Coordinates of C-alpha atoms in Angstrom, one line a residue:
M1 CA 150.2 108.2 96.3
T2 CA 149.0 111.6 97.3
I3 CA 147.1 112.3 100.5
V4 CA 144.6 115.1 100.4
K5 CA 143.8 116.7 103.7
Q6 CA 140.6 118.4 104.5
N7 CA 140.8 121.0 107.1
T8 CA 137.4 121.8 108.4
L9 CA 138.6 123.5 111.6
N10 CA 137.3 126.9 112.4
T11 CA 140.8 128.5 111.8
T12 CA 140.8 131.8 110.0
L13 CA 143.8 133.9 109.2
S14 CA 143.5 137.4 110.4
P15 CA 144.6 140.3 108.2
S16 CA 147.5 141.1 110.6
I17 CA 149.2 137.8 109.9
S18 CA 151.6 138.6 107.1
S19 CA 155.0 137.4 108.4
P20 CA 156.3 134.0 107.3
E21 CA 156.7 133.0 111.0
N22 CA 153.0 133.6 111.7
L23 CA 152.0 131.6 108.5
A24 CA 154.3 128.8 109.6
E25 CA 152.8 128.8 113.0
K26 CA 149.2 128.7 111.6
Y27 CA 150.2 125.9 109.3
M28 CA 151.8 123.9 112.2
E29 CA 148.6 124.6 114.2
A30 CA 146.4 123.3 111.4
E31 CA 148.6 120.2 111.0
R32 CA 148.6 119.5 114.8
M33 CA 144.8 119.9 114.9
H34 CA 144.5 117.5 112.0
D35 CA 146.6 115.0 114.0
V36 CA 144.2 115.4 116.9
L37 CA 141.3 114.6 114.6
L38 CA 143.1 111.5 113.3
L39 CA 143.9 110.4 116.9
L40 CA 140.3 110.9 118.0
Q41 CA 139.0 108.9 115.0
N42 CA 141.5 106.1 115.9
L43 CA 140.3 106.3 119.5
V44 CA 136.6 105.9 118.5
N45 CA 137.4 103.0 116.3
S46 CA 139.6 101.2 118.8
E47 CA 137.2 101.8 121.7
E48 CA 134.0 101.0 120.0
A49 CA 132.6 99.0 122.9
T50 CA 133.2 101.9 125.3
V51 CA 131.4 104.3 122.9
K52 CA 128.5 101.8 122.7
L53 CA 128.2 101.7 126.4
I54 CA 128.3 105.5 126.7
L55 CA 125.6 105.8 124.0
D56 CA 123.5 103.2 125.8
C57 CA 123.7 105.2 129.1
L58 CA 122.9 108.5 127.3
Y59 CA 119.9 106.8 125.6
D60 CA 118.6 105.4 128.8
V61 CA 118.7 108.7 130.6
G62 CA 117.6 110.8 127.7
S63 CA 114.7 108.7 126.6
V64 CA 113.2 108.5 130.1
N65 CA 113.6 112.2 130.7
L66 CA 112.1 113.1 127.3
I67 CA 109.2 110.7 127.7
N68 CA 108.5 112.0 131.3
Q69 CA 108.6 115.6 130.0
K70 CA 106.4 115.1 126.9
L71 CA 103.9 112.5 128.1
P72 CA 102.7 113.1 131.7
L73 CA 99.8 110.5 131.4
K74 CA 100.9 107.3 133.2
P75 CA 99.5 104.7 130.8
L76 CA 100.9 106.3 127.7
N77 CA 104.1 107.1 129.5
R78 CA 104.7 103.4 130.4
V79 CA 103.9 102.3 126.9
M80 CA 106.4 104.8 125.4
K81 CA 109.1 103.7 127.8
L82 CA 108.5 100.1 126.8
I83 CA 108.8 101.1 123.1
A84 CA 111.9 103.1 123.9
R85 CA 113.6 100.1 125.5
M86 CA 112.7 97.9 122.5
S87 CA 114.1 100.5 120.0
K88 CA 117.4 100.7 121.8
P89 CA 119.3 98.4 119.4
V90 CA 118.2 100.5 116.4
F91 CA 119.3 103.6 118.2
R92 CA 122.6 102.1 119.1
T93 CA 123.4 101.3 115.5
L94 CA 122.3 104.7 114.2
A95 CA 124.0 106.6 117.0
L96 CA 127.3 104.7 116.6
N97 CA 127.4 105.5 112.9
W98 CA 126.6 109.2 113.6
F99 CA 129.2 109.3 116.4
K100 CA 132.0 107.8 114.3
K101 CA 131.2 110.2 111.4
N102 CA 130.7 113.5 113.4
C103 CA 132.1 113.4 116.9
P104 CA 135.8 113.3 116.2
Q105 CA 135.5 116.5 114.2
L106 CA 133.1 118.1 116.8
I107 CA 135.5 117.3 119.6
T108 CA 138.5 118.5 117.6
N109 CA 136.7 121.8 116.9
W110 CA 135.8 122.2 120.6
L111 CA 139.3 121.4 121.7
Y112 CA 140.6 124.0 119.3
T113 CA 138.4 126.6 120.8
Q114 CA 139.7 125.7 124.2
V115 CA 143.4 126.2 123.2
S116 CA 142.9 129.2 121.0
F117 CA 142.1 131.6 123.9
V118 CA 140.2 134.0 121.7
N119 CA 137.1 134.9 123.7
L120 CA 138.3 135.0 127.2
L121 CA 136.5 138.3 128.1
N122 CA 133.0 137.2 126.8
K123 CA 133.1 133.8 128.4
P124 CA 130.3 133.2 130.9
E125 CA 131.0 132.2 134.4
Q126 CA 131.1 128.5 135.0
V127 CA 129.1 127.2 137.9
A128 CA 130.8 124.5 140.0
I129 CA 128.6 121.4 140.5
E130 CA 129.5 119.2 143.4
V131 CA 129.1 115.5 142.7
T132 CA 128.9 113.2 145.6
K133 CA 130.6 109.8 145.3
L134 CA 128.2 106.9 145.2
Q135 CA 128.4 104.6 148.1
P136 CA 127.7 100.9 147.7
Y137 CA 124.5 99.6 149.2
P138 CA 124.6 98.8 152.9
I139 CA 124.2 95.1 153.8
S140 CA 120.6 95.5 155.0
Q141 CA 119.7 97.2 151.7
T142 CA 121.4 94.5 149.7
E143 CA 119.4 91.9 151.5
N144 CA 116.2 93.8 150.8
L145 CA 117.1 94.1 147.1
S146 CA 117.8 90.4 146.9
Q147 CA 114.5 89.6 148.6
E148 CA 112.7 91.9 146.1
I149 CA 114.4 90.1 143.2
K150 CA 113.3 86.8 144.6
N151 CA 109.7 88.1 144.9
L152 CA 109.7 89.4 141.4
R153 CA 111.1 86.1 140.0
Y154 CA 108.3 84.3 141.8
Q155 CA 105.7 86.6 140.3
V156 CA 107.2 86.1 136.8
R157 CA 106.9 82.3 137.2
W158 CA 103.4 82.7 138.5
L159 CA 102.4 84.9 135.6
A160 CA 104.1 82.6 133.1
G161 CA 102.1 79.6 134.5
I162 CA 98.8 81.5 134.3
S163 CA 99.6 82.5 130.7
I164 CA 100.4 78.9 129.7
I165 CA 97.1 77.7 131.3
A166 CA 95.1 80.5 129.6
I167 CA 96.6 79.7 126.2
A168 CA 95.9 76.0 126.7
V169 CA 92.3 76.7 127.7
L170 CA 91.9 79.0 124.7
G171 CA 93.4 76.4 122.4
I172 CA 91.1 73.7 123.7
T173 CA 88.1 76.0 123.4
A174 CA 89.0 77.0 119.9
T175 CA 89.3 73.3 118.8

């Protein structure tokens, strides 16, 4: 049984590499990066639930931001957010397939650029972003949230009752 390896990394041999040692190093480099690719593919397959959760979070944030940016009208904005929530399972399936197919290679290529140290002079300055640690809700805020939840549940029950009565009246009127 023969195994054919596809090396799609962005590795190129420069004209100055002519010694067998440099060729051996480049071959070892390509082999190790291929190992990284296989390990990443294995990680994606074994941690599929985690990948789904990450994609869900990204979809939630991205869809709301995109809708807010493109549709400033409130009624249309709300309708599109509802549609975006309903289309989330379809997105999850498509995104997971795309992620499994493309991301291990993309991550491997990115990691290779990080360890190749080629363009250190042209690299733009990185800006440090301070992220504050989230604190849990204080007790008073938790009580307010639970009260709001109770109120919302009451409103849902009320609306469900009104809907049932309206449908019954409509049915009686129709017959």
